[in-house]
């Protein structure tokens, strides 16, 4: 599956999860539901994907991305009223640390599902 088709399918899965569950659950509930929904579409997703941050060849930080999809898209899931800049920065930092180029920030907690696409490198 090409990248743009994969991104579109991930977004469709997020809408399906939101439609089924609505608002008000913890992030972990949406994470598990996304894994199941992606699996229905034969899309591989790894939950709690480990990310190490290096400085001078030494690990100086350890994080976990909510989902790594098909080894090429990081999903950062939120269940908050409003996304803030720090959520976007967090995703871009994960992209930088993993050298993965594409990410989606998905917020299930707002009145309307929020989805923002982010890139490791700035694109106009």
Coordinates of C-alpha atoms in Angstrom, one line a residue:
X1 CA 0.0 0.0 0.0
X2 CA 1.4 3.4 -0.9
X3 CA 2.0 6.0 1.8
X4 CA -0.9 8.3 0.9
X5 CA -3.3 5.5 0.7
X6 CA -2.1 4.2 4.1
X7 CA -2.5 7.7 5.6
X8 CA -6.1 7.9 4.2
X9 CA -6.9 4.5 5.6
X10 CA -5.5 5.3 9.1
X11 CA -7.7 8.5 9.1
X12 CA -10.8 6.4 8.1
X13 CA -10.0 4.0 10.9
X14 CA -9.8 6.9 13.4
X15 CA -13.2 8.1 12.3
X16 CA -14.6 4.5 12.7
X17 CA -13.2 4.3 16.2
X18 CA -14.6 7.7 17.1
X19 CA -18.0 6.9 15.7
X20 CA -18.1 3.7 17.7
X21 CA -16.7 4.9 21.0
X22 CA -17.6 8.6 21.1
X23 CA -15.9 11.0 23.5
X24 CA -14.8 10.4 27.1
X25 CA -12.5 7.4 27.2
X26 CA -8.9 7.3 28.2
X27 CA -6.3 7.4 25.5
X28 CA -5.4 3.7 26.1
X29 CA -9.0 2.7 25.1
X30 CA -8.7 4.5 21.8
X31 CA -5.2 3.1 21.3
X32 CA -6.5 -0.5 21.6
X33 CA -9.5 0.2 19.4
X34 CA -7.2 1.7 16.7
X35 CA -5.0 -1.4 16.7
X36 CA -8.1 -3.6 16.2
X37 CA -9.6 -1.3 13.5
X38 CA -6.2 -1.2 11.6
X39 CA -6.0 -5.0 11.9
X40 CA -9.4 -5.2 10.1
X41 CA -7.8 -3.5 7.2
X42 CA -4.7 -5.8 7.3
X43 CA -2.5 -3.0 8.5
X44 CA 0.2 -3.8 11.0
X45 CA 0.4 -1.5 14.1
X46 CA 2.7 -1.8 17.1
X47 CA 1.4 -0.2 20.3
X48 CA 3.8 1.5 22.7
X49 CA 6.7 1.5 20.2
X50 CA 9.9 2.2 22.1
X51 CA 12.0 5.3 21.1
X52 CA 15.4 6.1 22.3
X53 CA 17.0 9.6 22.1
X54 CA 20.7 9.7 21.6
X55 CA 23.4 12.2 22.4
X56 CA 27.0 11.4 21.6
X57 CA 26.0 7.8 21.0
X58 CA 24.5 7.6 24.5
X59 CA 20.8 7.1 25.3
X60 CA 19.6 10.2 27.0
X61 CA 15.9 9.7 26.8
X62 CA 13.4 6.8 26.4
X63 CA 9.9 7.3 25.2
X64 CA 7.0 5.3 23.7
X65 CA 5.0 6.3 20.7
X66 CA 1.4 5.3 20.9
X67 CA 1.4 3.4 17.6
X68 CA 3.8 2.7 14.8
X69 CA 1.9 1.8 11.7
X70 CA 3.5 -0.3 8.9
X71 CA 6.9 0.8 10.2
X72 CA 6.5 4.1 8.4
X73 CA 3.8 6.3 10.3
X74 CA 3.8 7.2 14.0
X75 CA 0.5 7.9 15.6
X76 CA 0.3 10.0 18.7
X77 CA -3.2 9.7 20.2
X78 CA -4.7 12.1 22.6
X79 CA -8.0 12.3 24.5
X80 CA -8.0 16.0 25.5
X81 CA -10.4 18.9 25.0
X82 CA -7.9 20.8 22.9
X83 CA -4.6 20.0 21.2
X84 CA -1.8 22.4 22.1
X85 CA 1.6 23.1 20.4
X86 CA 3.4 20.8 22.8
X87 CA 1.4 17.8 21.4
X88 CA 2.6 18.6 17.9
X89 CA 6.2 19.1 19.1
X90 CA 6.1 15.8 20.9
X91 CA 5.2 14.0 17.7
X92 CA 7.8 15.8 15.6
X93 CA 10.4 14.9 18.2
X94 CA 9.4 11.2 17.9
X95 CA 9.7 11.5 14.2
X96 CA 13.2 13.0 14.5
X97 CA 14.4 10.4 17.0
X98 CA 13.2 7.5 14.8
X99 CA 14.0 9.0 11.4
X100 CA 10.4 8.2 10.4
X101 CA 9.1 10.9 8.0
X102 CA 5.3 10.9 8.7
X103 CA 3.1 11.1 11.7
X104 CA -0.5 11.7 12.6
X105 CA -1.6 13.5 15.8
X106 CA -5.2 12.3 16.5
X107 CA -7.3 13.7 19.3
X108 CA -10.4 11.7 20.3
X109 CA -11.3 14.0 23.2
X110 CA -12.5 17.1 21.4
X111 CA -16.1 17.7 20.4
X112 CA -15.0 16.9 16.8
X113 CA -12.2 14.4 15.9
X114 CA -9.0 16.4 15.4
X115 CA -6.3 15.0 13.1
X116 CA -3.0 16.8 12.2
X117 CA -0.3 15.4 9.9
X118 CA 3.3 16.1 10.8
X119 CA 6.6 15.6 9.1
X120 CA 10.1 15.0 10.3
X121 CA 11.4 17.7 8.1
X122 CA 9.6 21.0 7.4
X123 CA 7.4 20.9 4.3
X124 CA 5.8 24.0 2.7

